[in-house]
Amino acid sequence: MVRILVPHLIEKCGETPTAVMKIGLASTLIHAFPCLNDDSGSGFGTWYAKGRSHLLATGFLEERLRNIRKQLRRSSRGPRPQREQDTVPSRIVIPAATISEERAVQFAEWLKNNSQPLAQVDAYMRDSCQYRAGWIRAEHSKSIPEVLAMFPRLTTPGMIAQDFSILFAEPAPKLFETWVPLYADKIIRLAKREGKLTLPEEQINLGKIVIL
């Protein structure tokens, strides 16, 4: 979201928008998406907090603005001399598959036409994860419609998180640690306020809030 909003802000207001403009954007954001409201006095301190005295402004919007300005300054100075390590492209290493590619293709075809039983969907999605990751990265980046047309069961609750935990086993636990403390309570409060909370709060599995 920040990657969309900040370029729009720069396009409309230039590289150094005023504090008033940034406050306006942050305020509009939490009014449009109340679940992003935080516990600061303004309600949007996580997104933008005006600097005071010798303290710099903070927040996701401000940090993104700084990063874009740094990138623009670097590009204006021209390309830097290429070092040896720069010539080696960075790659995401996909873990070794546990089944043959032929078997993974069979699983993918079955999953296109079946959404039940869930245990079978879960198992086939897990076993074909590496094949799916390779297909998505092959040749060129695929669009979301292309990916979902090929792998429609990715929309089944828990499947994206399962893929992430297989492909990035070490940082996977951080996904839960980072998002649950920040947004779980806000999501529950919003669902309760809109009458969409179907379970007692004590029965809610916070892990599923992240996955969904």
CSV table of C-alpha atoms in Angstrom, one decimal:
chain,number,residue,atom,x,y,z
A,1,MET,CA,0.0,0.0,0.0
A,2,VAL,CA,2.8,2.4,0.9
A,3,ARG,CA,4.5,1.6,-2.4
A,4,ILE,CA,1.4,2.8,-4.2
A,5,LEU,CA,0.5,5.9,-2.0
A,6,VAL,CA,4.0,7.5,-1.8
A,7,PRO,CA,4.7,7.6,-5.6
A,8,HIS,CA,1.2,9.1,-6.1
A,9,LEU,CA,2.0,11.7,-3.4
A,10,ILE,CA,5.3,12.6,-5.2
A,11,GLU,CA,3.5,12.8,-8.5
A,12,LYS,CA,1.0,15.2,-7.2
A,13,CYS,CA,3.2,17.2,-4.7
A,14,GLY,CA,6.8,16.7,-5.7
A,15,GLU,CA,9.7,15.0,-3.9
A,16,THR,CA,9.3,17.1,-0.7
A,17,PRO,CA,5.6,17.3,0.1
A,18,THR,CA,4.7,19.4,3.1
A,19,ALA,CA,3.8,18.0,6.5
A,20,VAL,CA,0.2,19.1,5.9
A,21,MET,CA,0.1,17.0,2.7
A,22,LYS,CA,1.5,14.0,4.5
A,23,ILE,CA,-0.9,14.3,7.4
A,24,GLY,CA,-3.8,14.6,4.9
A,25,LEU,CA,-2.7,11.4,3.2
A,26,ALA,CA,-2.3,9.5,6.5
A,27,SER,CA,-5.6,10.8,7.8
A,28,THR,CA,-7.4,9.8,4.6
A,29,LEU,CA,-5.8,6.3,4.7
A,30,ILE,CA,-7.2,5.5,8.2
A,31,HIS,CA,-10.6,6.9,7.4
A,32,ALA,CA,-10.8,4.7,4.3
A,33,PHE,CA,-9.4,1.7,6.2
A,34,PRO,CA,-10.4,2.0,9.9
A,35,CYS,CA,-8.6,-1.2,10.8
A,36,LEU,CA,-5.3,0.6,10.1
A,37,ASN,CA,-6.0,3.1,12.9
A,38,ASP,CA,-3.4,2.9,15.6
A,39,ASP,CA,-3.2,3.9,19.3
A,40,SER,CA,-1.4,7.2,18.8
A,41,GLY,CA,-3.1,10.5,19.5
A,42,SER,CA,-3.7,11.2,15.8
A,43,GLY,CA,-4.7,7.6,15.0
A,44,PHE,CA,-2.2,7.5,12.1
A,45,GLY,CA,1.2,7.8,13.9
A,46,THR,CA,2.3,4.5,12.5
A,47,TRP,CA,1.9,6.0,9.0
A,48,TYR,CA,3.1,9.5,9.6
A,49,ALA,CA,4.2,11.5,12.7
A,50,LYS,CA,5.4,15.0,12.2
A,51,GLY,CA,8.9,15.9,13.4
A,52,ARG,CA,9.3,18.0,16.5
A,53,SER,CA,12.3,20.0,17.8
A,54,HIS,CA,15.4,18.0,16.8
A,55,LEU,CA,13.4,14.8,16.0
A,56,LEU,CA,12.8,13.8,12.4
A,57,ALA,CA,9.3,12.9,11.1
A,58,THR,CA,8.6,9.1,11.3
A,59,GLY,CA,6.1,6.6,9.9
A,60,PHE,CA,5.8,4.2,7.0
A,61,LEU,CA,5.0,7.1,4.5
A,62,GLU,CA,7.9,9.2,5.7
A,63,GLU,CA,10.4,6.3,5.5
A,64,ARG,CA,9.3,5.5,2.0
A,65,LEU,CA,9.7,9.1,0.9
A,66,ARG,CA,13.2,9.1,2.3
A,67,ASN,CA,14.1,5.9,0.5
A,68,ILE,CA,12.8,7.2,-2.9
A,69,ARG,CA,14.7,10.5,-2.5
A,70,LYS,CA,17.9,8.5,-1.8
A,71,GLN,CA,17.3,6.4,-4.9
A,72,LEU,CA,16.7,9.6,-7.0
A,73,ARG,CA,19.9,11.2,-5.8
A,74,ARG,CA,21.9,8.0,-6.6
A,75,SER,CA,20.4,7.8,-10.1
A,76,SER,CA,21.2,11.5,-10.7
A,77,ARG,CA,24.9,10.9,-9.9
A,78,GLY,CA,25.1,8.2,-12.6
A,79,PRO,CA,26.0,4.5,-12.3
A,80,ARG,CA,28.6,3.6,-9.7
A,81,PRO,CA,31.6,1.5,-10.8
A,82,GLN,CA,30.5,-2.1,-10.9
A,83,ARG,CA,32.3,-4.3,-8.4
A,84,GLU,CA,32.8,-8.0,-8.9
A,85,GLN,CA,30.1,-9.1,-6.5
A,86,ASP,CA,27.6,-6.9,-8.3
A,87,THR,CA,27.9,-9.0,-11.4
A,88,VAL,CA,26.5,-12.0,-9.6
A,89,PRO,CA,22.7,-11.8,-9.8
A,90,SER,CA,20.8,-12.4,-6.5
A,91,ARG,CA,18.5,-15.4,-6.7
A,92,ILE,CA,15.9,-16.9,-4.5
A,93,VAL,CA,16.9,-20.6,-4.1
A,94,ILE,CA,13.9,-22.8,-4.2
A,95,PRO,CA,14.2,-25.9,-1.9
A,96,ALA,CA,14.5,-29.3,-3.6
A,97,ALA,CA,11.2,-30.8,-4.6
A,98,THR,CA,10.0,-33.9,-2.8
A,99,ILE,CA,8.1,-35.3,-5.8
A,100,SER,CA,8.8,-35.5,-9.5
A,101,GLU,CA,7.8,-32.7,-11.8
A,102,GLU,CA,5.4,-35.1,-13.6
A,103,ARG,CA,3.7,-35.9,-10.3
A,104,ALA,CA,3.5,-32.2,-9.4
A,105,VAL,CA,1.8,-31.4,-12.8
A,106,GLN,CA,-0.7,-34.1,-12.0
A,107,PHE,CA,-1.4,-32.6,-8.6
A,108,ALA,CA,-1.8,-29.1,-10.2
A,109,GLU,CA,-4.3,-30.4,-12.7
A,110,TRP,CA,-6.3,-32.1,-10.0
A,111,LEU,CA,-6.3,-29.0,-7.9
A,112,LYS,CA,-7.6,-26.9,-10.8
A,113,ASN,CA,-10.8,-29.0,-10.7
A,114,ASN,CA,-11.2,-29.9,-7.1
A,115,SER,CA,-11.6,-27.9,-3.9
A,116,GLN,CA,-12.5,-30.9,-1.6
A,117,PRO,CA,-11.6,-32.8,0.4
A,118,LEU,CA,-9.6,-30.1,2.2
A,119,ALA,CA,-7.1,-32.6,3.6
A,120,GLN,CA,-6.3,-33.7,0.0
A,121,VAL,CA,-6.0,-30.1,-1.2
A,122,ASP,CA,-3.7,-29.3,1.7
A,123,ALA,CA,-1.4,-32.3,0.9
A,124,TYR,CA,-1.3,-31.7,-2.9
A,125,MET,CA,-0.6,-28.0,-2.4
A,126,ARG,CA,2.2,-28.8,0.1
A,127,ASP,CA,3.8,-31.4,-2.2
A,128,SER,CA,3.6,-29.3,-5.3
A,129,CYS,CA,4.9,-26.1,-3.7
A,130,GLN,CA,8.3,-26.1,-5.3
A,131,TYR,CA,6.9,-26.8,-8.7
A,132,ARG,CA,4.5,-23.9,-8.3
A,133,ALA,CA,7.3,-21.6,-7.1
A,134,GLY,CA,9.4,-22.5,-10.1
A,135,TRP,CA,6.5,-22.0,-12.6
A,136,ILE,CA,5.8,-18.5,-11.2
A,137,ARG,CA,9.4,-17.5,-11.5
A,138,ALA,CA,10.1,-19.1,-14.8
A,139,GLU,CA,10.9,-16.8,-17.8
A,140,HIS,CA,9.1,-13.7,-16.5
A,141,SER,CA,7.0,-12.7,-13.5
A,142,LYS,CA,3.5,-13.8,-13.8
A,143,SER,CA,0.5,-11.6,-13.1
A,144,ILE,CA,-1.9,-12.5,-10.3
A,145,PRO,CA,-4.7,-13.6,-12.7
A,146,GLU,CA,-2.2,-15.9,-14.5
A,147,VAL,CA,-1.1,-17.4,-11.2
A,148,LEU,CA,-4.7,-17.9,-9.9
A,149,ALA,CA,-5.8,-19.4,-13.2
A,150,MET,CA,-3.0,-22.0,-12.9
A,151,PHE,CA,-3.3,-22.5,-9.2
A,152,PRO,CA,-6.8,-21.5,-8.0
A,153,ARG,CA,-6.4,-23.3,-4.7
A,154,LEU,CA,-4.0,-20.6,-3.5
A,155,THR,CA,-7.1,-18.7,-2.4
A,156,THR,CA,-7.9,-21.5,0.0
A,157,PRO,CA,-7.2,-20.3,3.6
A,158,GLY,CA,-3.7,-21.2,4.7
A,159,MET,CA,-2.2,-22.1,1.4
A,160,ILE,CA,-0.1,-19.0,0.8
A,161,ALA,CA,1.2,-19.2,4.3
A,162,GLN,CA,2.0,-22.8,3.8
A,163,ASP,CA,4.0,-22.1,0.6
A,164,PHE,CA,5.9,-19.3,2.4
A,165,SER,CA,6.8,-21.6,5.3
A,166,ILE,CA,8.1,-24.2,2.9
A,167,LEU,CA,10.1,-21.8,0.7
A,168,PHE,CA,11.3,-19.6,3.5
A,169,ALA,CA,11.5,-21.9,6.5
A,170,GLU,CA,13.8,-19.7,8.5
A,171,PRO,CA,12.0,-16.3,8.4
A,172,ALA,CA,8.5,-17.9,8.2
A,173,PRO,CA,7.8,-17.6,12.0
A,174,LYS,CA,8.5,-13.8,11.8
A,175,LEU,CA,5.4,-13.4,9.6
A,176,PHE,CA,3.3,-14.4,12.5
A,177,GLU,CA,5.3,-12.5,15.1
A,178,THR,CA,5.3,-9.3,13.0
A,179,TRP,CA,1.6,-9.1,12.0
A,180,VAL,CA,-0.4,-10.5,14.9
A,181,PRO,CA,0.7,-8.0,17.5
A,182,LEU,CA,0.1,-5.1,15.1
A,183,TYR,CA,-3.2,-5.9,13.5
A,184,ALA,CA,-5.0,-8.9,15.1
A,185,ASP,CA,-6.8,-6.8,17.7
A,186,LYS,CA,-7.7,-4.2,15.2
A,187,ILE,CA,-9.2,-6.8,12.8
A,188,ILE,CA,-11.2,-8.4,15.6
A,189,ARG,CA,-12.5,-5.0,16.7
A,190,LEU,CA,-13.5,-4.1,13.2
A,191,ALA,CA,-15.3,-7.4,12.6
A,192,LYS,CA,-17.1,-7.0,15.9
A,193,ARG,CA,-18.2,-3.5,15.1
A,194,GLU,CA,-19.5,-4.5,11.7
A,195,GLY,CA,-21.3,-7.6,13.1
A,196,LYS,CA,-19.1,-10.0,11.2
A,197,LEU,CA,-17.5,-11.7,14.2
A,198,THR,CA,-19.0,-15.2,14.0
A,199,LEU,CA,-17.1,-16.8,16.9
A,200,PRO,CA,-16.5,-15.8,20.5
A,201,GLU,CA,-13.3,-13.8,20.8
A,202,GLU,CA,-11.7,-16.5,23.0
A,203,GLN,CA,-12.2,-19.1,20.3
A,204,ILE,CA,-10.5,-17.1,17.5
A,205,ASN,CA,-7.3,-18.6,16.2
A,206,LEU,CA,-4.9,-15.6,15.7
A,207,GLY,CA,-2.8,-17.6,13.2
A,208,LYS,CA,-5.8,-17.8,10.9
A,209,ILE,CA,-6.2,-14.0,11.0
A,210,VAL,CA,-2.7,-13.7,9.5
A,211,ILE,CA,-3.2,-16.5,6.9
A,212,LEU,CA,-6.6,-15.3,5.7
